[in-house]
Tab-separated table of C-alpha atoms in Angstrom:
chain	number	residue	atom	x	y	z
A	472	MET	CA	-6.172	-32.322	5.032
A	473	THR	CA	-6.763	-28.766	3.771
A	474	ILE	CA	-3.667	-26.677	3.142
A	475	GLU	CA	-4.248	-23.016	3.865
A	476	PRO	CA	-2.840	-20.629	1.232
A	477	PRO	CA	-0.096	-18.291	2.448
A	478	PRO	CA	-1.348	-14.899	3.597
A	479	TRP	CA	-1.051	-11.786	1.484
A	480	ARG	CA	2.475	-10.519	2.080
A	481	ALA	CA	4.154	-7.130	1.772
A	482	THR	CA	7.942	-7.220	1.554
A	483	VAL	CA	9.557	-3.816	2.087
A	484	LEU	CA	13.169	-3.044	1.184
A	485	THR	CA	14.325	-0.062	3.223
A	486	LEU	CA	17.313	1.494	4.925
A	487	PHE	CA	15.150	1.893	8.026
A	488	PRO	CA	13.384	-1.417	8.762
A	489	GLU	CA	12.748	-0.225	12.315
A	490	MET	CA	10.083	2.122	10.906
A	491	PHE	CA	7.832	-0.902	10.377
A	492	PRO	CA	5.151	-1.845	11.209
A	493	GLY	CA	4.635	1.689	12.549
A	494	PRO	CA	0.998	2.710	11.921
A	495	LEU	CA	0.408	-0.646	10.240
A	496	GLY	CA	0.691	-2.295	13.659
A	497	ILE	CA	-2.461	-0.684	15.089
A	498	SER	CA	-6.181	-0.476	14.306
A	499	LEU	CA	-7.584	-2.675	11.519
A	500	ALA	CA	-4.240	-3.389	9.846
A	501	GLY	CA	-2.564	-4.210	13.162
A	502	LYS	CA	-5.315	-6.571	14.276
A	503	ALA	CA	-5.250	-8.312	10.905
A	504	LEU	CA	-1.445	-8.586	11.070
A	505	ALA	CA	-1.592	-10.114	14.552
A	506	SER	CA	-4.258	-12.601	13.476
A	507	GLY	CA	-2.306	-13.730	10.413
A	508	LEU	CA	-4.578	-12.305	7.724
A	509	TRP	CA	-1.525	-10.722	6.122
A	510	ALA	CA	2.234	-10.673	6.651
A	511	LEU	CA	4.816	-7.885	6.715
A	512	GLU	CA	8.479	-8.439	5.914
A	513	PRO	CA	10.742	-5.388	6.301
A	514	ARG	CA	14.232	-6.068	4.954
A	515	ASP	CA	17.334	-3.932	5.435
A	516	ILE	CA	18.958	-2.917	2.144
A	517	ARG	CA	22.284	-2.499	3.965
A	518	ALA	CA	22.388	-6.252	4.552
A	519	SER	CA	23.314	-6.580	0.861
A	520	ALA	CA	26.242	-4.138	1.033
A	521	THR	CA	29.619	-5.781	0.515
A	522	ASP	CA	32.188	-3.348	1.920
A	523	LYS	CA	33.173	-2.946	5.563
A	524	HIS	CA	31.310	0.360	5.828
A	525	ARG	CA	28.083	-1.193	4.465
A	526	SER	CA	27.893	1.530	1.839
A	527	VAL	CA	24.656	1.679	-0.162
A	528	ASP	CA	24.999	4.975	-2.038
A	529	ASP	CA	27.412	7.058	-4.100
A	530	THR	CA	27.603	10.448	-5.794
A	531	PRO	CA	25.374	10.965	-8.866
A	532	ALA	CA	26.982	10.412	-12.265
A	533	GLY	CA	27.230	13.728	-14.075
A	534	GLY	CA	27.486	15.667	-10.849
A	535	GLY	CA	24.887	17.327	-8.706
A	536	PRO	CA	23.840	17.374	-5.049
A	537	GLY	CA	23.026	14.433	-2.828
A	538	MET	CA	23.637	10.736	-3.155
A	539	VAL	CA	22.084	7.918	-5.185
A	540	LEU	CA	21.319	4.335	-4.102
A	541	ARG	CA	23.685	1.958	-5.898
A	542	ALA	CA	22.285	-0.440	-8.483
A	543	ASP	CA	24.426	-3.411	-7.432
A	544	VAL	CA	23.507	-3.217	-3.746
A	545	LEU	CA	19.798	-2.715	-4.346
A	546	ALA	CA	19.681	-5.444	-7.012
A	547	ALA	CA	21.255	-7.865	-4.540
A	548	ALA	CA	18.650	-6.912	-1.924
A	549	ILE	CA	15.826	-7.497	-4.415
A	550	ASP	CA	17.250	-10.855	-5.467
A	551	ALA	CA	17.662	-11.938	-1.850
A	552	ALA	CA	13.984	-11.226	-1.227
A	553	ASP	CA	13.059	-13.925	-3.778
A	554	ALA	CA	10.012	-12.101	-5.178
A	555	GLN	CA	10.170	-13.149	-8.831
A	556	ASP	CA	6.463	-13.955	-9.092
A	557	ARG	CA	5.225	-10.900	-7.207
A	558	PRO	CA	4.695	-7.258	-8.238
A	559	ARG	CA	7.858	-5.218	-7.743
A	560	LEU	CA	7.174	-1.616	-6.874
A	561	VAL	CA	9.307	1.388	-6.040
A	562	MET	CA	7.725	4.413	-4.382
A	563	SER	CA	8.611	7.478	-6.439
A	564	PRO	CA	7.075	10.952	-6.996
A	565	ARG	CA	7.616	10.472	-10.723
A	566	GLY	CA	5.674	7.210	-10.768
A	567	ARG	CA	2.163	6.513	-12.002
A	568	PRO	CA	-0.393	7.752	-9.437
A	569	LEU	CA	-1.757	5.053	-7.162
A	570	THR	CA	-5.455	4.424	-7.773
A	571	GLN	CA	-8.095	2.309	-6.092
A	572	ALA	CA	-8.136	0.153	-9.226
A	573	ARG	CA	-4.411	-0.600	-8.865
A	574	VAL	CA	-4.904	-1.289	-5.156
A	575	ALA	CA	-7.590	-3.854	-6.022
A	576	GLU	CA	-5.207	-5.526	-8.475
A	577	LEU	CA	-2.504	-5.777	-5.830
A	578	VAL	CA	-4.967	-7.199	-3.300
A	579	ALA	CA	-5.927	-9.940	-5.751
A	580	GLY	CA	-2.327	-11.148	-5.948
A	581	PRO	CA	0.160	-12.583	-3.440
A	582	GLY	CA	1.335	-9.157	-2.269
A	583	PRO	CA	4.075	-6.815	-3.533
A	584	LEU	CA	7.726	-6.243	-2.937
A	585	ILE	CA	8.139	-2.506	-2.314
A	586	VAL	CA	11.433	-0.637	-2.622
A	587	CYS	CA	11.760	2.525	-0.525
A	588	GLY	CA	14.193	4.999	-1.982
A	589	ARG	CA	16.208	7.607	-0.098
A	590	PHE	CA	18.595	10.443	-0.936
A	591	GLU	CA	18.256	11.696	-4.535
A	592	GLY	CA	16.758	8.422	-5.730
A	593	ILE	CA	18.017	5.086	-7.002
A	594	ASP	CA	20.152	4.101	-9.977
A	595	GLN	CA	17.901	3.851	-13.054
A	596	ARG	CA	19.646	0.673	-14.147
A	597	VAL	CA	18.239	-1.365	-11.257
A	598	ILE	CA	14.752	-0.040	-12.014
A	599	ASP	CA	15.124	-1.304	-15.577
A	600	ALA	CA	16.987	-4.522	-14.790
A	601	ARG	CA	14.594	-5.695	-12.066
A	602	GLY	CA	11.405	-4.439	-13.697
A	603	LEU	CA	10.375	-2.085	-10.918
A	604	GLU	CA	7.019	-0.340	-11.314
A	605	GLU	CA	7.293	3.264	-10.137
A	606	VAL	CA	4.290	4.292	-8.019
A	607	SER	CA	3.419	7.733	-6.638
A	608	ILE	CA	0.985	8.631	-3.858
A	609	GLY	CA	0.895	12.316	-4.830
A	610	ASP	CA	2.620	15.252	-6.435
A	611	TYR	CA	5.002	16.035	-3.606
A	612	VAL	CA	8.355	14.798	-2.318
A	613	LEU	CA	8.940	12.914	0.941
A	614	SER	CA	12.239	12.198	2.704
A	615	GLY	CA	11.977	8.557	1.672
A	616	GLY	CA	9.607	5.918	0.397
A	617	GLU	CA	8.696	4.380	3.753
A	618	ILE	CA	5.636	6.507	4.532
A	619	ALA	CA	4.451	6.148	0.940
A	620	ALA	CA	4.864	2.360	1.224
A	621	MET	CA	2.808	2.341	4.422
A	622	THR	CA	0.074	4.256	2.607
A	623	LEU	CA	-0.003	1.726	-0.214
A	624	ILE	CA	0.028	-1.242	2.144
A	625	ASP	CA	-2.769	0.184	4.301
A	626	ALA	CA	-4.921	0.792	1.210
A	627	CYS	CA	-4.438	-2.874	0.263
A	628	VAL	CA	-4.785	-4.496	3.684
A	629	ARG	CA	-8.169	-2.950	4.446
A	630	LEU	CA	-9.590	-4.693	1.359
A	631	LEU	CA	-8.321	-8.160	2.300
A	632	PRO	CA	-11.070	-10.662	3.202
A	633	GLY	CA	-11.820	-10.620	6.919
A	634	VAL	CA	-10.124	-7.296	7.700
A	635	MET	CA	-13.169	-5.028	7.619
A	636	GLY	CA	-16.357	-5.980	9.398
A	637	LYS	CA	-18.597	-5.696	6.371
A	638	LEU	CA	-17.595	-6.289	2.762
A	639	VAL	CA	-19.761	-3.350	1.695
A	640	SER	CA	-17.362	-1.086	3.606
A	641	GLY	CA	-14.807	-1.591	0.866
A	642	THR	CA	-17.162	-1.286	-2.084
A	643	ASP	CA	-19.346	1.696	-1.161
A	644	GLU	CA	-16.729	4.425	-0.757
A	645	SER	CA	-14.657	6.945	-2.684
A	646	PHE	CA	-13.247	5.687	-6.014
A	647	SER	CA	-14.975	2.294	-5.774
A	648	ASP	CA	-17.132	3.274	-8.761
A	649	GLY	CA	-15.132	6.229	-10.049
A	650	LEU	CA	-16.856	8.806	-7.850
A	651	LEU	CA	-15.990	10.488	-4.589
A	652	GLU	CA	-18.015	9.286	-1.629
A	653	TYR	CA	-21.246	11.035	-0.700
A	654	PRO	CA	-21.466	12.976	2.630
A	655	GLN	CA	-22.018	10.927	5.789
A	656	TYR	CA	-24.132	11.808	8.856
A	657	THR	CA	-24.939	10.276	12.236
A	658	ARG	CA	-26.376	11.246	15.644
A	659	PRO	CA	-27.191	13.762	16.975
A	660	GLN	CA	-29.923	14.657	14.496
A	661	THR	CA	-29.302	18.363	15.152
A	662	PHE	CA	-25.764	19.741	15.522
A	663	GLU	CA	-25.264	23.481	16.083
A	664	GLY	CA	-28.449	24.200	14.172
A	665	ARG	CA	-27.534	21.882	11.287
A	666	GLU	CA	-29.921	19.015	10.540
A	667	ILE	CA	-29.348	15.631	8.978
A	668	PRO	CA	-30.931	15.780	5.488
A	669	ASP	CA	-34.553	14.616	5.731
A	670	VAL	CA	-34.086	12.011	3.007
A	671	LEU	CA	-31.596	10.083	5.161
A	672	ILE	CA	-34.105	9.597	7.956
A	673	SER	CA	-37.069	8.956	5.670
A	674	GLY	CA	-36.694	5.186	5.640
A	675	ASP	CA	-37.056	5.234	1.843
A	676	HIS	CA	-33.997	3.282	0.664
A	677	ALA	CA	-34.576	4.092	-2.994
A	678	ARG	CA	-34.652	7.841	-2.267
A	679	VAL	CA	-31.552	7.520	-0.079
A	680	ALA	CA	-29.653	5.720	-2.847
A	681	LYS	CA	-30.702	8.343	-5.407
A	682	TRP	CA	-29.663	11.187	-3.084
A	683	ARG	CA	-26.293	9.607	-2.357
A	684	LEU	CA	-25.555	9.111	-6.051
A	685	ALA	CA	-26.493	12.719	-6.826
A	686	GLU	CA	-24.272	14.005	-3.999
A	687	ALA	CA	-21.357	11.815	-5.086
A	688	GLU	CA	-21.658	13.058	-8.657
A	689	ALA	CA	-21.871	16.709	-7.564
A	690	LEU	CA	-18.810	16.373	-5.312
A	691	THR	CA	-16.814	14.611	-8.014
A	692	ALA	CA	-17.687	17.234	-10.637
A	693	ALA	CA	-16.697	20.059	-8.285
A	694	ARG	CA	-13.579	18.616	-6.669
A	695	ARG	CA	-12.209	16.102	-9.168
A	696	PRO	CA	-13.010	17.252	-12.707
A	697	ASP	CA	-10.432	14.762	-13.971
A	698	LEU	CA	-12.567	11.877	-12.726
A	699	TRP	CA	-15.797	13.555	-13.769
A	700	ALA	CA	-14.512	14.031	-17.326
A	701	VAL	CA	-14.265	10.257	-17.810
A	702	ARG	CA	-17.525	9.388	-16.027
A	703	PRO	CA	-19.818	6.833	-17.678
A	704	LYS	CA	-22.628	8.135	-19.837
A	705	VAL	CA	-25.959	8.801	-18.152
A	706	PRO	CA	-27.860	5.503	-18.467
A	707	GLU	CA	-31.072	5.263	-20.412
A	708	SER	CA	-34.282	4.911	-18.439
A	709	GLY	CA	-34.604	1.469	-16.920
A	710	LYS	CA	-30.953	0.558	-17.438
A	711	LYS	CA	-28.585	0.002	-14.567
A	712	ARG	CA	-25.761	2.503	-14.232
A	713	LYS	CA	-22.406	0.884	-14.942
A	714	PRO	CA	-19.555	1.688	-12.522
A	715	LEU	CA	-16.590	3.567	-13.900
A	716	LYS	CA	-13.489	1.476	-14.401
A	717	ILE	CA	-10.396	3.522	-13.580
A	718	THR	CA	-7.451	2.215	-15.555
A	719	THR	CA	-3.808	2.553	-14.598
A	720	GLY	CA	-2.514	3.076	-18.095
A	721	GLU	CA	-0.968	-0.386	-18.282
């Protein structure tokens, strides 16, 4: 008898579990969730509160505006989730930027536990005590970590085996080799006087591949000089170009 491994699982600690699955319940992610290719476990942080008011926050030490999530309550919620052998993340604008490389690492594991902060943030002591990895999806501030968590989960789920129709869909796109994706075209061949580039309808796959690489490199150099600055060296004649490995700084 073959025992199937448990599906990739995302556990989300939040003050608003009713926000899930939200967008994750439709399209590719939703179909994969319904078919059991992955699992979603939203958990209410307030369930770990101990007072009659189910308090989860308090005023910041040292003064200042807003409220801060308490270390004891959040630590209890993390412990109750029983995720000792899984990545523990907290969505935070001060975290390390999420990259496709980090997404691939998370996909290769059992799935993360994700803490969604609110208010002015969470007590630093629980971040340190529970080994939370701070992750950012961009240089801006949201009302809470829930939407950021959905973004991270969606980026992971689409790469899970069986979710996308063709495996190449997850390997031939932006950031998969350190470059932005080349421009895409489809019918009609002429749109408002604009034509599909001749090379794409030439039937010459080698020319198409060369054109796409050149376009991807030009776009990356123009729009993401940070990625372009760490691009691999131009390969010598006859040698295969090595894809860029984007590290996370770990």
